[in-house]
Tab-separated table of C-alpha atoms in Angstrom:
chain	number	residue	atom	x	y	z
A	1	MET	CA	0.134	0.267	-0.155
A	2	HIS	CA	1.630	3.013	-1.183
A	3	ILE	CA	1.409	6.575	0.712
A	4	ASP	CA	2.567	9.697	-1.275
A	5	TRP	CA	3.721	11.423	1.989
A	6	PHE	CA	3.285	14.816	-0.254
A	7	VAL	CA	-0.922	14.415	-0.744
A	8	PHE	CA	-1.088	12.881	3.079
A	9	ALA	CA	0.537	16.307	3.906
A	10	ALA	CA	-1.517	18.101	1.396
A	11	GLN	CA	-4.351	16.622	3.192
A	12	ILE	CA	-4.018	17.543	6.245
A	13	PHE	CA	-3.834	20.921	5.257
A	14	ASN	CA	-6.261	20.288	3.411
A	15	PHE	CA	-8.878	19.016	6.461
A	16	LEU	CA	-7.535	21.674	8.971
A	17	VAL	CA	-8.441	24.582	6.020
A	18	LEU	CA	-11.759	23.165	5.800
A	19	MET	CA	-12.272	22.545	9.395
A	20	TYR	CA	-10.963	26.810	10.315
A	21	LEU	CA	-13.535	27.629	7.271
A	22	LEU	CA	-16.189	25.901	8.264
A	23	LYS	CA	-15.301	27.045	12.092
A	24	ARG	CA	-15.912	30.280	11.098
A	25	PHE	CA	-18.229	30.121	8.243
A	26	LEU	CA	-20.671	27.674	9.394
A	27	TYR	CA	-19.922	26.376	12.583
A	28	GLY	CA	-19.782	29.666	14.337
A	29	ARG	CA	-22.559	31.276	12.744
A	30	ILE	CA	-25.077	28.776	12.707
A	31	LEU	CA	-24.730	28.039	16.463
A	32	LYS	CA	-24.501	31.815	17.898
A	33	ALA	CA	-27.855	31.878	15.473
A	34	MET	CA	-29.422	28.402	17.686
A	35	ASP	CA	-27.877	30.373	20.943
A	36	ASP	CA	-29.753	33.728	19.798
A	37	ARG	CA	-32.703	32.217	18.724
A	38	GLU	CA	-33.177	30.031	22.155
A	39	ALA	CA	-32.481	32.771	24.761
A	40	LYS	CA	-34.858	35.015	22.496
A	41	ILE	CA	-37.517	31.829	22.516
A	42	ALA	CA	-37.006	32.029	26.106
A	43	ALA	CA	-37.372	35.437	26.278
A	44	ARG	CA	-40.509	35.278	24.609
A	45	PHE	CA	-41.450	32.675	26.997
A	46	ALA	CA	-40.515	34.725	30.383
A	47	GLU	CA	-42.402	37.470	29.052
A	48	ALA	CA	-45.296	35.084	27.790
A	49	GLN	CA	-45.055	33.580	31.447
A	50	ALA	CA	-45.298	37.396	32.615
A	51	LEU	CA	-47.943	38.187	30.484
A	52	LYS	CA	-49.821	35.302	32.040
A	53	GLU	CA	-49.657	35.816	35.691
A	54	LYS	CA	-50.470	39.511	35.284
A	55	ALA	CA	-53.444	38.574	33.246
A	56	THR	CA	-54.551	35.474	35.929
A	57	GLU	CA	-53.950	38.958	38.748
A	58	ASP	CA	-55.423	41.262	36.436
A	59	SER	CA	-58.247	38.768	35.608
A	60	GLU	CA	-58.574	38.225	39.989
A	61	PHE	CA	-58.844	42.141	40.804
A	62	TYR	CA	-61.358	42.312	38.081
A	63	GLU	CA	-63.325	39.725	39.637
A	64	THR	CA	-63.150	40.903	42.909
A	65	ARG	CA	-64.564	43.735	41.620
A	66	ASN	CA	-67.477	42.937	40.049
A	67	GLN	CA	-68.719	41.088	42.629
A	68	GLU	CA	-67.988	44.484	44.646
A	69	ILE	CA	-70.008	46.098	42.108
A	70	ALA	CA	-72.628	43.523	42.256
A	71	GLU	CA	-72.724	43.785	46.040
A	72	LYS	CA	-72.787	47.298	45.494
A	73	THR	CA	-75.681	47.354	43.031
A	74	GLU	CA	-77.694	44.405	44.918
A	75	HIS	CA	-77.195	46.685	48.582
A	76	LEU	CA	-78.639	50.130	46.322
A	77	LEU	CA	-81.202	48.318	44.820
A	78	ASN	CA	-82.599	47.258	48.037
A	79	GLU	CA	-82.318	50.545	49.353
A	80	ALA	CA	-83.899	51.932	46.514
A	81	THR	CA	-86.575	49.709	46.574
A	82	MET	CA	-87.322	50.526	50.561
A	83	ALA	CA	-87.043	54.145	49.538
A	84	ALA	CA	-89.522	54.278	46.850
A	85	GLU	CA	-92.266	51.721	48.451
A	86	ASN	CA	-91.845	54.220	52.262
A	87	ARG	CA	-92.192	57.143	49.006
A	88	ARG	CA	-95.462	55.201	48.581
A	89	LYS	CA	-96.208	54.958	51.985
A	90	GLU	CA	-96.183	58.530	52.116
A	91	LEU	CA	-97.739	59.617	49.300
A	92	MET	CA	-100.811	57.285	49.911
A	93	GLU	CA	-100.956	58.990	53.392
A	94	GLN	CA	-100.786	62.413	51.692
A	95	VAL	CA	-103.523	60.843	49.455
A	96	ARG	CA	-105.779	59.157	51.942
A	97	ALA	CA	-105.653	62.440	54.201
A	98	GLU	CA	-105.821	65.338	50.898
A	99	VAL	CA	-109.269	62.497	50.593
A	100	ASP	CA	-110.300	62.493	53.650
A	101	GLN	CA	-109.946	66.357	54.022
A	102	VAL	CA	-111.999	67.099	50.748
A	103	LYS	CA	-114.115	64.645	52.282
A	104	THR	CA	-114.804	66.651	55.135
A	105	ARG	CA	-115.196	69.888	53.742
A	106	TRP	CA	-117.678	68.154	51.451
A	107	GLN	CA	-119.374	66.878	54.124
A	108	ASP	CA	-119.111	70.443	56.291
A	109	MET	CA	-120.115	72.395	52.413
A	110	LEU	CA	-122.618	69.731	52.827
A	111	VAL	CA	-123.927	70.115	56.123
A	112	ARG	CA	-124.349	74.029	55.539
A	113	GLU	CA	-126.006	73.531	52.709
A	114	GLN	CA	-128.417	71.219	54.473
A	115	ASP	CA	-128.585	73.973	57.569
A	116	ALA	CA	-129.229	76.543	54.850
A	117	PHE	CA	-131.787	74.681	53.015
A	118	PHE	CA	-133.322	74.234	55.889
A	119	HIS	CA	-133.506	77.538	57.644
A	120	ASP	CA	-134.737	78.865	54.184
A	121	LEU	CA	-137.353	75.840	54.022
A	122	ARG	CA	-138.070	76.846	58.247
A	123	GLN	CA	-138.548	80.734	56.637
A	124	ARG	CA	-140.584	80.010	53.776
A	125	ALA	CA	-142.984	77.044	55.678
A	126	ALA	CA	-143.334	79.794	58.417
A	127	LYS	CA	-144.351	82.403	56.364
A	128	GLN	CA	-146.448	79.997	54.035
A	129	LEU	CA	-148.480	78.444	57.688
A	130	TYR	CA	-148.719	82.156	58.923
A	131	ALA	CA	-150.183	83.231	55.641
A	132	THR	CA	-152.701	80.571	56.211
A	133	ALA	CA	-153.107	80.338	59.298
A	134	ARG	CA	-153.904	84.204	59.142
A	135	LYS	CA	-156.204	83.653	56.245
A	136	ALA	CA	-158.411	80.889	57.823
A	137	LEU	CA	-158.154	82.304	60.949
A	138	ALA	CA	-160.242	85.414	59.827
A	139	ASP	CA	-161.373	83.263	57.549
A	140	LEU	CA	-163.306	81.294	60.147
A	141	ALA	CA	-163.542	83.159	63.476
A	142	ASP	CA	-164.014	85.945	61.688
A	143	ALA	CA	-161.306	87.388	64.047
A	144	ASP	CA	-157.961	89.055	62.953
A	145	LEU	CA	-154.958	86.877	63.193
A	146	GLU	CA	-153.303	89.463	64.839
A	147	GLU	CA	-155.699	90.669	67.017
A	148	ARG	CA	-155.837	86.628	68.276
A	149	ILE	CA	-152.234	86.504	68.960
A	150	VAL	CA	-152.139	89.996	70.920
A	151	ASP	CA	-155.066	87.950	72.986
A	152	GLU	CA	-152.923	84.801	73.554
A	153	PHE	CA	-150.293	86.790	74.706
A	154	ILE	CA	-152.643	88.853	77.028
A	155	ARG	CA	-153.700	85.995	78.363
A	156	ARG	CA	-150.154	84.652	78.908
A	157	VAL	CA	-149.207	87.169	81.004
A	158	LYS	CA	-151.976	86.989	83.346
A	159	THR	CA	-151.885	83.558	83.725
A	160	LEU	CA	-148.125	83.670	84.211
A	161	ASP	CA	-146.961	81.677	87.900
A	162	GLU	CA	-145.482	83.405	90.986
A	163	GLU	CA	-141.504	82.422	89.727
A	164	LYS	CA	-141.548	83.547	86.823
A	165	SER	CA	-143.399	86.606	87.077
A	166	LEU	CA	-141.322	87.134	90.382
A	167	GLN	CA	-138.139	86.845	87.852
A	168	ILE	CA	-139.429	89.006	85.421
A	169	ARG	CA	-140.099	91.789	88.128
A	170	LYS	CA	-136.503	91.187	89.944
A	171	ALA	CA	-135.145	91.744	86.155
A	172	THR	CA	-136.901	95.326	85.150
A	173	GLN	CA	-135.777	97.108	88.022
A	174	GLY	CA	-132.117	96.210	87.063
A	175	LYS	CA	-130.755	99.571	85.636
A	176	THR	CA	-133.115	99.985	82.435
A	177	ASN	CA	-136.219	99.137	83.709
A	178	GLN	CA	-136.849	98.986	80.157
A	179	ILE	CA	-139.266	95.805	78.461
A	180	ASN	CA	-139.268	95.325	74.727
A	181	ILE	CA	-142.054	93.635	72.841
A	182	GLN	CA	-141.304	92.402	69.579
A	183	SER	CA	-143.577	91.518	67.075
A	184	ALA	CA	-144.375	90.865	63.781
A	185	PHE	CA	-146.828	93.405	63.013
A	186	GLU	CA	-147.861	96.404	64.046
A	187	ILE	CA	-149.643	96.436	67.153
A	188	SER	CA	-152.124	99.068	67.542
A	189	GLU	CA	-152.585	102.397	70.482
A	190	ASP	CA	-155.728	99.840	72.194
A	191	ARG	CA	-153.746	97.047	72.267
A	192	GLN	CA	-151.160	98.224	73.265
A	193	ALA	CA	-152.844	99.190	76.723
A	194	GLN	CA	-154.247	96.596	77.230
A	195	ILE	CA	-150.417	94.675	77.400
A	196	HIS	CA	-149.448	97.271	79.828
A	197	GLU	CA	-152.551	96.965	81.981
A	198	ALA	CA	-151.926	93.479	81.844
A	199	LEU	CA	-148.369	93.971	82.892
A	200	LYS	CA	-148.616	96.628	85.289
A	201	ASP	CA	-150.951	93.673	87.159
A	202	ARG	CA	-149.237	90.794	86.777
A	203	ILE	CA	-145.513	92.295	87.588
A	204	SER	CA	-144.570	95.998	88.361
A	205	SER	CA	-145.598	99.333	87.423
A	206	SER	CA	-142.175	100.343	86.954
A	207	PHE	CA	-141.120	100.734	83.316
A	208	THR	CA	-141.063	101.935	80.277
A	209	ILE	CA	-142.054	99.411	77.149
A	210	ARG	CA	-140.432	99.840	74.091
A	211	TYR	CA	-142.285	98.090	70.398
A	212	LEU	CA	-140.594	96.795	67.827
A	213	LEU	CA	-140.927	95.411	64.717
A	214	GLN	CA	-139.237	92.075	63.790
A	215	PRO	CA	-140.165	90.137	60.794
A	216	ASP	CA	-138.139	87.176	62.242
A	217	VAL	CA	-140.311	86.821	65.239
A	218	VAL	CA	-142.690	84.582	62.702
A	219	SER	CA	-146.090	85.730	63.522
A	220	GLY	CA	-145.774	86.188	66.968
A	221	ILE	CA	-145.458	88.861	69.498
A	222	GLU	CA	-142.112	88.535	72.493
A	223	LEU	CA	-141.754	90.137	75.886
A	224	ARG	CA	-138.073	90.312	76.869
A	225	VAL	CA	-136.284	91.862	79.626
A	226	ASN	CA	-132.708	90.926	80.847
A	227	GLY	CA	-132.573	87.582	79.222
A	228	HIS	CA	-136.496	86.576	80.356
A	229	LYS	CA	-139.136	86.405	77.580
A	230	ILE	CA	-142.688	85.495	77.390
A	231	ALA	CA	-143.605	84.869	74.210
A	232	TRP	CA	-146.169	82.872	71.628
A	233	SER	CA	-145.382	82.587	67.922
A	234	LEU	CA	-145.853	80.168	64.999
A	235	ASN	CA	-141.657	80.098	65.542
A	236	GLU	CA	-142.059	76.615	68.583
A	237	TYR	CA	-144.489	75.068	65.756
A	238	LEU	CA	-142.872	75.578	62.804
A	239	GLU	CA	-139.347	74.302	64.931
A	240	THR	CA	-141.270	71.110	65.730
A	241	LEU	CA	-142.177	70.715	62.325
A	242	VAL	CA	-138.840	71.623	60.612
A	243	GLU	CA	-137.323	68.813	63.155
A	244	SER	CA	-139.371	66.708	61.830
A	245	LEU	CA	-138.977	67.478	57.772
A	246	THR	CA	-135.309	66.986	58.755
A	247	GLU	CA	-135.144	63.878	60.445
A	248	THR	CA	-137.550	62.250	57.235
A	249	LEU	CA	-134.824	64.255	54.426
A	250	GLN	CA	-131.797	62.587	56.423
A	251	ARG	CA	-133.460	58.753	56.337
A	252	GLU	CA	-134.076	59.642	52.909
A	253	ALA	CA	-130.439	60.733	51.955
A	254	HIS	CA	-128.871	57.562	54.024
A	255	ALA	CA	-131.127	55.263	52.384
A	256	ALA	CA	-129.423	56.634	49.009
B	1	MET	CA	-9.322	-9.853	-17.169
B	2	GLU	CA	-6.982	-8.196	-15.983
B	3	ILE	CA	-5.860	-8.464	-12.794
B	4	VAL	CA	-5.119	-4.734	-10.716
B	5	LEU	CA	-2.679	-4.600	-8.169
B	6	ILE	CA	-3.843	-2.504	-4.887
B	7	ASP	CA	-1.658	0.751	-5.757
B	8	GLN	CA	-3.380	1.120	-8.895
B	9	ILE	CA	-7.072	1.265	-8.289
B	10	SER	CA	-6.329	4.179	-5.531
B	11	PRO	CA	-7.115	7.733	-7.310
B	12	ASP	CA	-3.629	9.224	-5.544
B	13	GLN	CA	-2.519	7.326	-8.218
B	14	VAL	CA	-4.170	9.194	-11.277
B	15	ILE	CA	-2.201	12.245	-11.326
B	16	ILE	CA	-3.078	15.002	-13.168
B	17	TRP	CA	0.099	17.247	-12.362
B	18	SER	CA	3.701	16.332	-11.072
B	19	TRP	CA	6.451	18.871	-10.151
B	20	LYS	CA	9.566	17.312	-8.530
B	21	PHE	CA	7.693	16.243	-5.539
B	22	ILE	CA	4.723	17.829	-5.379
B	23	THR	CA	1.880	16.283	-7.446
B	24	LEU	CA	-1.535	17.434	-7.996
B	25	ASN	CA	-3.795	14.045	-8.655
B	26	VAL	CA	-7.942	13.181	-8.472
B	27	THR	CA	-7.651	12.251	-4.725
B	28	ILE	CA	-6.622	16.516	-4.001
B	29	LEU	CA	-8.450	17.966	-6.687
B	30	TYR	CA	-11.785	15.644	-4.874
B	31	THR	CA	-10.624	17.030	-1.793
B	32	TRP	CA	-10.744	20.594	-3.186
B	33	LEU	CA	-14.167	19.732	-4.631
B	34	VAL	CA	-15.772	18.612	-1.567
B	35	MET	CA	-14.287	21.650	0.380
B	36	GLY	CA	-15.431	24.134	-2.166
B	37	ILE	CA	-19.205	22.768	-1.762
B	38	LEU	CA	-19.462	22.742	1.924
B	39	LEU	CA	-18.105	26.479	1.989
B	40	PHE	CA	-20.537	27.013	-1.130
B	41	VAL	CA	-23.350	25.841	1.151
B	42	SER	CA	-22.678	27.189	4.249
B	43	TRP	CA	-21.854	30.673	2.459
B	44	LEU	CA	-25.415	30.227	0.841
B	45	ALA	CA	-26.378	29.415	4.322
B	46	THR	CA	-25.304	31.652	6.231
B	47	ARG	CA	-25.007	34.849	4.188
B	48	ASN	CA	-28.774	35.716	4.907
B	49	LEU	CA	-28.398	34.209	9.379
B	50	SER	CA	-31.296	34.973	11.018
B	51	SER	CA	-31.956	34.397	14.690
B	52	GLU	CA	-35.855	35.134	14.140
B	53	LEU	CA	-38.389	32.243	14.263
B	54	ASN	CA	-38.743	32.296	10.383
B	55	VAL	CA	-35.525	31.046	8.986
B	56	SER	CA	-34.401	30.021	4.925
B	57	ARG	CA	-34.760	26.129	4.310
B	58	TRP	CA	-30.817	26.020	3.919
B	59	GLN	CA	-30.332	27.778	7.314
B	60	HIS	CA	-32.690	24.865	8.694
B	61	PHE	CA	-30.893	21.897	7.518
B	62	LEU	CA	-27.650	22.666	8.403
B	63	GLU	CA	-29.163	23.544	12.064
B	64	VAL	CA	-30.786	20.662	12.022
B	65	VAL	CA	-27.251	18.846	11.083
B	66	ILE	CA	-24.976	20.333	13.394
B	67	SER	CA	-27.671	20.379	16.403
B	68	VAL	CA	-27.363	16.635	15.638
B	69	ILE	CA	-24.095	16.841	16.474
B	70	ARG	CA	-23.664	18.754	18.750
B	71	GLY	CA	-26.293	16.653	20.392
B	72	GLU	CA	-23.840	12.956	19.851
B	73	ILE	CA	-21.439	15.187	20.988
B	74	SER	CA	-22.933	16.075	23.907
B	75	GLU	CA	-24.534	12.981	24.688
B	76	MET	CA	-21.223	11.410	24.985
B	77	THR	CA	-18.817	14.317	26.387
B	78	LYS	CA	-21.906	15.025	29.061
B	79	LYS	CA	-19.705	18.489	28.522
B	80	ASN	CA	-20.271	22.036	26.716
B	81	ALA	CA	-19.977	20.732	23.112
B	82	ASP	CA	-19.113	23.667	21.591
B	83	ALA	CA	-15.150	22.960	21.806
B	84	PHE	CA	-15.545	19.852	19.211
B	85	ILE	CA	-18.149	20.872	16.649
B	86	PRO	CA	-15.142	22.273	14.430
B	87	LEU	CA	-13.264	18.707	14.609
B	88	ILE	CA	-15.904	16.016	15.175
B	89	GLY	CA	-18.456	18.221	12.631
B	90	THR	CA	-15.894	18.657	9.560
B	91	LEU	CA	-15.210	15.041	9.710
B	92	PHE	CA	-18.549	14.021	9.592
B	93	LEU	CA	-19.490	16.579	6.749
B	94	PHE	CA	-16.147	16.047	4.658
B	95	ILE	CA	-16.261	12.231	4.885
B	96	CYS	CA	-20.058	12.089	4.344
B	97	THR	CA	-20.563	14.588	1.712
B	98	SER	CA	-17.459	12.990	-0.228
B	99	ASN	CA	-19.143	9.383	0.387
B	100	ILE	CA	-22.165	11.060	-1.270
B	101	LEU	CA	-21.202	12.071	-4.022
B	102	VAL	CA	-19.999	9.044	-5.085
B	103	VAL	CA	-23.146	8.553	-6.673
B	104	VAL	CA	-22.037	10.903	-9.198
B	105	PRO	CA	-20.587	9.079	-12.040
B	106	GLY	CA	-16.875	10.098	-12.731
B	107	PHE	CA	-16.815	10.947	-8.882
B	108	ILE	CA	-13.796	8.908	-6.765
B	109	ALA	CA	-14.414	9.950	-3.143
B	110	PRO	CA	-11.654	10.828	-1.626
B	111	THR	CA	-12.088	8.574	1.187
B	112	SER	CA	-11.245	5.802	-1.165
B	113	SER	CA	-7.862	7.254	-0.936
B	114	ILE	CA	-5.728	5.558	2.221
B	115	THR	CA	-3.717	8.698	1.869
B	116	THR	CA	-6.694	10.442	3.347
B	117	THR	CA	-8.094	8.770	5.717
B	118	ALA	CA	-4.872	8.415	7.222
B	119	ALA	CA	-4.692	12.406	7.538
B	120	LEU	CA	-8.122	12.174	8.867
B	121	ALA	CA	-6.904	9.651	11.518
B	122	THR	CA	-4.345	11.893	12.117
B	123	CYS	CA	-5.536	14.478	12.800
B	124	VAL	CA	-7.673	12.715	15.051
B	125	PHE	CA	-4.408	11.375	16.349
B	126	ILE	CA	-3.223	14.365	17.178
B	127	ALA	CA	-6.919	15.564	18.620
B	128	VAL	CA	-6.996	13.132	21.685
B	129	PRO	CA	-3.724	14.505	23.319
B	130	TYR	CA	-4.373	17.628	22.434
B	131	PHE	CA	-8.123	17.843	24.074
B	132	GLY	CA	-6.952	15.878	27.023
B	133	ILE	CA	-3.817	18.179	27.946
B	134	ARG	CA	-5.599	21.089	27.134
B	135	ARG	CA	-8.513	20.084	29.752
B	136	THR	CA	-6.478	17.928	32.154
B	137	GLY	CA	-3.062	19.106	31.985
B	138	LEU	CA	0.209	17.251	30.489
B	139	LEU	CA	1.395	15.918	33.689
B	140	HIS	CA	-2.403	14.058	34.356
B	141	TYR	CA	-2.585	13.200	31.093
B	142	LEU	CA	0.797	11.464	31.024
B	143	LYS	CA	-0.068	10.022	33.912
B	144	GLU	CA	-3.328	7.984	32.131
B	145	TYR	CA	-0.817	6.462	29.775
B	146	PHE	CA	1.062	4.253	33.208
B	147	GLN	CA	-2.198	3.046	34.599
B	148	PRO	CA	-2.716	0.554	36.136
B	149	ASN	CA	0.968	0.876	36.478
B	150	PHE	CA	4.304	1.624	34.077
B	151	ILE	CA	3.980	-1.513	32.407
B	152	PHE	CA	1.311	-0.881	30.588
B	153	PHE	CA	2.293	2.452	29.013
B	154	PRO	CA	3.858	0.286	25.241
B	155	PHE	CA	0.395	-0.930	25.885
B	156	HIS	CA	-1.748	1.840	25.690
B	157	VAL	CA	0.360	3.481	23.206
B	158	MET	CA	0.111	-0.039	20.898
B	159	GLY	CA	-3.790	1.258	21.262
B	160	GLU	CA	-3.189	4.802	20.605
B	161	ILE	CA	-1.431	3.661	17.411
B	162	SER	CA	-3.405	0.976	16.463
B	163	ARG	CA	-6.869	2.402	17.054
B	164	THR	CA	-5.741	5.591	14.529
B	165	LEU	CA	-4.600	3.112	12.084
B	166	ALA	CA	-7.957	0.928	12.406
B	167	LEU	CA	-9.960	4.288	11.780
B	168	THR	CA	-7.382	4.895	9.224
B	169	VAL	CA	-8.007	0.995	7.171
B	170	ARG	CA	-11.817	0.935	8.328
B	171	LEU	CA	-13.061	4.241	5.905
B	172	PHE	CA	-10.772	3.286	3.334
B	173	GLY	CA	-11.518	-0.250	3.349
B	174	ASN	CA	-15.381	0.390	3.065
B	175	ILE	CA	-15.302	2.875	0.468
B	176	MET	CA	-12.820	1.381	-1.460
B	177	SER	CA	-13.614	-2.397	-1.258
B	178	HIS	CA	-17.492	-0.768	-1.703
B	179	GLU	CA	-16.201	1.065	-5.459
B	180	LYS	CA	-14.539	-1.979	-6.341
B	181	VAL	CA	-17.467	-4.165	-5.622
B	182	VAL	CA	-19.882	-1.879	-7.825
B	183	GLY	CA	-17.045	-2.062	-10.295
B	184	ILE	CA	-17.178	-5.600	-11.077
B	185	LEU	CA	-20.273	-6.338	-10.862
B	186	LEU	CA	-20.874	-3.550	-13.443
B	187	LEU	CA	-19.170	-6.441	-15.328
B	188	VAL	CA	-20.812	-9.331	-14.127
B	189	THR	CA	-24.342	-8.176	-13.966
B	190	PRO	CA	-24.686	-5.157	-16.050
B	191	PHE	CA	-28.399	-3.947	-14.968
B	192	LEU	CA	-30.341	-3.614	-11.965
B	193	PHE	CA	-27.767	-5.102	-9.283
B	194	PRO	CA	-25.109	-2.728	-8.989
B	195	ILE	CA	-27.882	0.143	-8.803
B	196	VAL	CA	-29.245	-1.518	-5.435
B	197	MET	CA	-25.486	-1.800	-4.396
B	198	GLN	CA	-25.497	2.084	-5.207
B	199	ALA	CA	-27.681	2.840	-3.276
B	200	LEU	CA	-26.936	0.421	-0.376
B	201	GLY	CA	-22.733	2.220	-0.804
B	202	LEU	CA	-24.959	5.601	-0.165
B	203	LEU	CA	-26.285	3.800	3.423
B	204	ILE	CA	-22.797	2.767	3.943
B	205	GLY	CA	-20.665	6.259	3.190
B	206	VAL	CA	-23.258	7.621	5.836
B	207	ILE	CA	-22.762	5.254	8.314
B	208	GLN	CA	-19.262	5.164	7.644
B	209	ALA	CA	-18.809	9.053	8.404
B	210	TYR	CA	-21.325	8.627	11.799
B	211	ILE	CA	-18.856	5.626	12.421
B	212	PHE	CA	-15.651	8.036	12.179
B	213	ALA	CA	-17.099	10.521	13.506
B	214	ILE	CA	-18.342	9.106	16.771
B	215	LEU	CA	-15.206	7.172	17.287
B	216	SER	CA	-13.515	9.673	16.480
B	217	MET	CA	-15.481	11.556	19.663
B	218	VAL	CA	-14.798	8.976	21.494
B	219	TYR	CA	-11.481	8.600	21.588
B	220	ILE	CA	-11.346	12.250	22.488
B	221	ALA	CA	-14.177	11.853	25.452
B	222	SER	CA	-11.941	8.963	26.767
B	223	ALA	CA	-8.805	11.365	26.958
B	224	LEU	CA	-11.084	13.647	29.155
B	225	SER	CA	-11.429	10.740	31.216
B	226	ALA	CA	-15.183	10.437	30.726
B	227	GLU	CA	-17.285	8.525	32.449
B	228	GLU	CA	-18.163	5.004	32.060
B	229	GLU	CA	-20.835	5.611	30.193
B	230	VAL	CA	-17.918	6.257	27.620
B	231	HIS	CA	-16.992	2.936	27.215
B	232	SER	CA	-20.118	0.760	26.844
B	233	HIS	CA	-20.439	3.531	23.868
B	234	VAL	CA	-16.964	2.539	22.565
B	235	LYS	CA	-17.762	-1.046	22.464
B	236	LYS	CA	-20.650	-0.714	21.210
B	237	GLU	CA	-19.553	1.114	18.242
B	238	GLY	CA	-16.972	-1.188	18.166
B	239	MET	CA	-19.364	-4.207	17.560
B	240	LYS	CA	-21.346	-1.838	14.716
B	241	ALA	CA	-17.646	-1.463	12.887
């Protein structure tokens, strides 16, 4: 087997040159590129890991916050519901009170109207009754009603019991010894004298009489002295009539 | 059929140009060709080198090759492989490229010349003490030759020489014999059979390149007083060869 030593040396040299060149142009570069890439990938992984951890942290943070917000919302909602309920109750109370007030007012008004109506009714009825009675008396008894009223008044004065006459006497002995006689009609001079006589007999002579024309004293005559009175008028009868009428009307209203 | 001598079938014998003792034969020429191809591919792959995630195909290919070499070396030495990559990687790439190019008609593998394989084995022979001394120191390295005692010194030296010789002859024998076998088969059965043999030759060529590189690494690793695992690997590789 022949070995050419020159070729042998040349091949060693060639190999060393190839080794050097490959080291310079291939291994060095490629290994560096590979290592760089590995480092880069490792860095990316580390970064991704860090980001993942941060994301997890953030996710937990936001989850907690969401929960807090949800709790707060629920709390606020409950509060609002309660406030609304309270407000509703308050308004209901207010409305109820207002309704009550309106009702009371209305009822008052109704009562007032009723009173006014009955007052008016009484007046009219009295007038009517008075006119009717007078006409009837004038037609039937052939005597003037007013005369009959005065007669009745005089009769009453005359039949006055002791206690009452004493009371009136005492009343006339006060500061003003004046007796007021009110009537719905003019009393003639004769009749005035008769009244005076009757009073003088029954009570006392030390007084003055003042006659007043008062249409309110329905078909009647009335003596007033310091809170005491002797009277006859249609009012008494009319009041009975009005009371009975009022009762009937109210019964009717309730039934409706 | 004419009988040819072994001296005459080596590519060393095909001299292109010569002046005094300087001769330019086919072995050197094809060695340059292989070197040129390797350097061209390296240049092609590394001219737009990128450390980004998207890389060119050539770069990817060479990265795979180099990372395989690096992985093998790391597995064997259990140390940083980068110091051994130029030597082991170049041995593998050169032998592998030479052996694969055999399929190209007219190409004669430089590794089928005993001069080339001897030169490569000599490089390994020098590299073993070089790395050993660099890693453990001259004294410690020389001490290994006298283990377990001084009687073993000549055996150690013989071992060193014989394994270098074995490296030389194994590669040369395999490649040269394959070429000769294919040549002879062409005469006997000129059609399909030589093609099958060519395919087998490719396999053998790659395996031989791998074996040469691995054995070189094993020798270096043993000089670095590697662990027991390495010895079992040596045995395994020896059996394969």
